[in-house]
Coordinates of C-alpha atoms in Angstrom, one line a residue:
X210 CA -0.1 0.0 -0.1
X211 CA 1.6 3.3 -0.9
X212 CA 0.9 6.6 0.6
X213 CA 0.6 9.8 -1.4
X214 CA 2.7 12.8 -0.5
X215 CA 1.0 15.9 0.5
X216 CA 1.3 18.9 -1.7
X217 CA 4.3 21.0 -0.5
X218 CA 3.3 24.1 1.4
X219 CA 4.9 27.4 0.9
X220 CA 7.2 27.0 3.7
X221 CA 8.2 23.4 2.7
X222 CA 9.0 24.9 -0.7
X223 CA 11.4 27.5 0.9
X224 CA 12.9 24.7 3.0
X225 CA 13.7 22.6 -0.2
X226 CA 15.2 25.7 -1.8
X227 CA 17.4 26.6 1.2
X228 CA 18.7 24.0 3.5
X229 CA 21.1 24.9 6.2
X230 CA 24.0 22.8 6.8
X231 CA 25.8 21.5 10.0
X232 CA 24.6 23.3 13.2
X233 CA 23.0 26.1 11.2
X234 CA 19.2 27.2 11.5
X235 CA 17.1 29.0 9.0
X236 CA 14.9 31.5 10.7
X237 CA 12.4 34.3 9.5
X238 CA 12.1 37.5 11.7
X239 CA 8.7 38.3 13.0
X240 CA 7.1 41.5 12.1
X241 CA 8.1 44.4 14.1
X242 CA 5.3 46.7 15.8
X243 CA 4.2 49.3 13.5
X244 CA 2.5 51.5 16.1
X245 CA 3.8 52.7 19.3
X246 CA 1.6 52.5 22.5
X247 CA 0.7 56.3 22.0
X248 CA -0.6 55.6 18.6
X249 CA 2.2 56.9 16.6
X250 CA 2.9 54.9 13.3
X251 CA 6.5 54.2 12.6
X252 CA 7.9 54.3 9.2
X253 CA 10.0 51.3 8.0
X254 CA 13.3 53.2 8.5
X255 CA 12.6 53.9 12.1
X256 CA 11.7 50.2 12.9
X257 CA 14.4 48.5 14.9
X258 CA 15.3 44.8 14.0
X259 CA 13.2 42.3 15.7
X260 CA 14.9 39.9 18.0
X261 CA 12.2 37.2 17.7
X262 CA 12.1 34.9 14.7
X263 CA 10.5 31.6 13.7
X264 CA 12.5 28.6 12.8
X265 CA 11.9 27.6 9.2
X266 CA 14.5 24.8 8.8
X267 CA 17.3 23.3 10.7
X268 CA 20.7 22.0 9.4
X269 CA 22.1 18.5 9.1
X270 CA 23.5 18.6 12.8
X271 CA 27.2 18.0 14.0
X272 CA 28.5 15.1 15.9
X273 CA 30.7 15.1 19.3
X274 CA 34.1 13.7 19.6
X275 CA 32.6 10.1 20.1
X276 CA 30.7 10.4 16.8
X277 CA 27.3 10.7 18.5
X278 CA 24.8 13.2 17.0
X279 CA 24.4 16.5 19.0
X280 CA 20.6 17.2 19.2
X281 CA 19.3 20.5 18.1
X282 CA 18.1 22.8 20.7
X283 CA 15.1 23.9 18.6
X284 CA 12.6 22.3 16.1
X285 CA 10.8 23.8 13.1
X286 CA 8.0 26.4 14.0
X287 CA 9.7 27.1 17.2
X288 CA 9.8 30.9 18.2
X289 CA 13.2 32.0 19.3
X290 CA 15.0 34.9 20.7
X291 CA 18.3 35.9 18.9
X292 CA 20.9 38.8 19.0
X293 CA 19.8 41.8 16.8
X294 CA 22.8 41.4 14.5
X295 CA 23.6 37.6 14.7
X296 CA 23.6 35.4 11.6
X297 CA 23.7 36.0 7.9
X298 CA 20.8 37.8 6.3
X299 CA 19.6 36.1 2.9
X300 CA 16.8 37.1 0.6
X301 CA 14.9 34.2 -1.2
X302 CA 11.8 34.9 -3.5
X303 CA 11.5 38.5 -2.1
X304 CA 11.4 37.3 1.6
X305 CA 14.3 37.8 4.0
X306 CA 15.6 35.1 6.3
X307 CA 18.5 34.8 8.6
X308 CA 20.9 31.8 8.9
X309 CA 22.5 31.6 12.2
X310 CA 24.4 28.9 14.3
X311 CA 22.6 27.1 16.9
X312 CA 24.6 28.4 19.5
X313 CA 23.5 32.0 18.6
X314 CA 19.9 31.3 19.7
X315 CA 19.4 33.1 23.2
X316 CA 16.1 31.3 24.2
X317 CA 13.1 29.5 23.0
X318 CA 10.0 31.7 23.4
X319 CA 7.2 29.7 25.1
X320 CA 3.6 30.7 23.7

């Protein structure tokens, strides 16, 4: 009995196009607030870089000195906290992503 593969979703297609290697993680920054508490709307140039991101894909992993696989601290769709200027910014199909090392992830944001 054969199972049919589900149609690839948009995030699956991105994952297939850009697969991080080693201990790297592909993330997409979450949208920054456009309005301040006082109701002032910020232009794009005044917005600060968002430190929260969603994990889109994880790399192939690394091994310790005994050859054992080191598990990733995050999984796909986790919301993470990262340093503002960490990682390498890349653009794919007019969308911006960041590739960073797993050890550059500061925390996992619980929802």
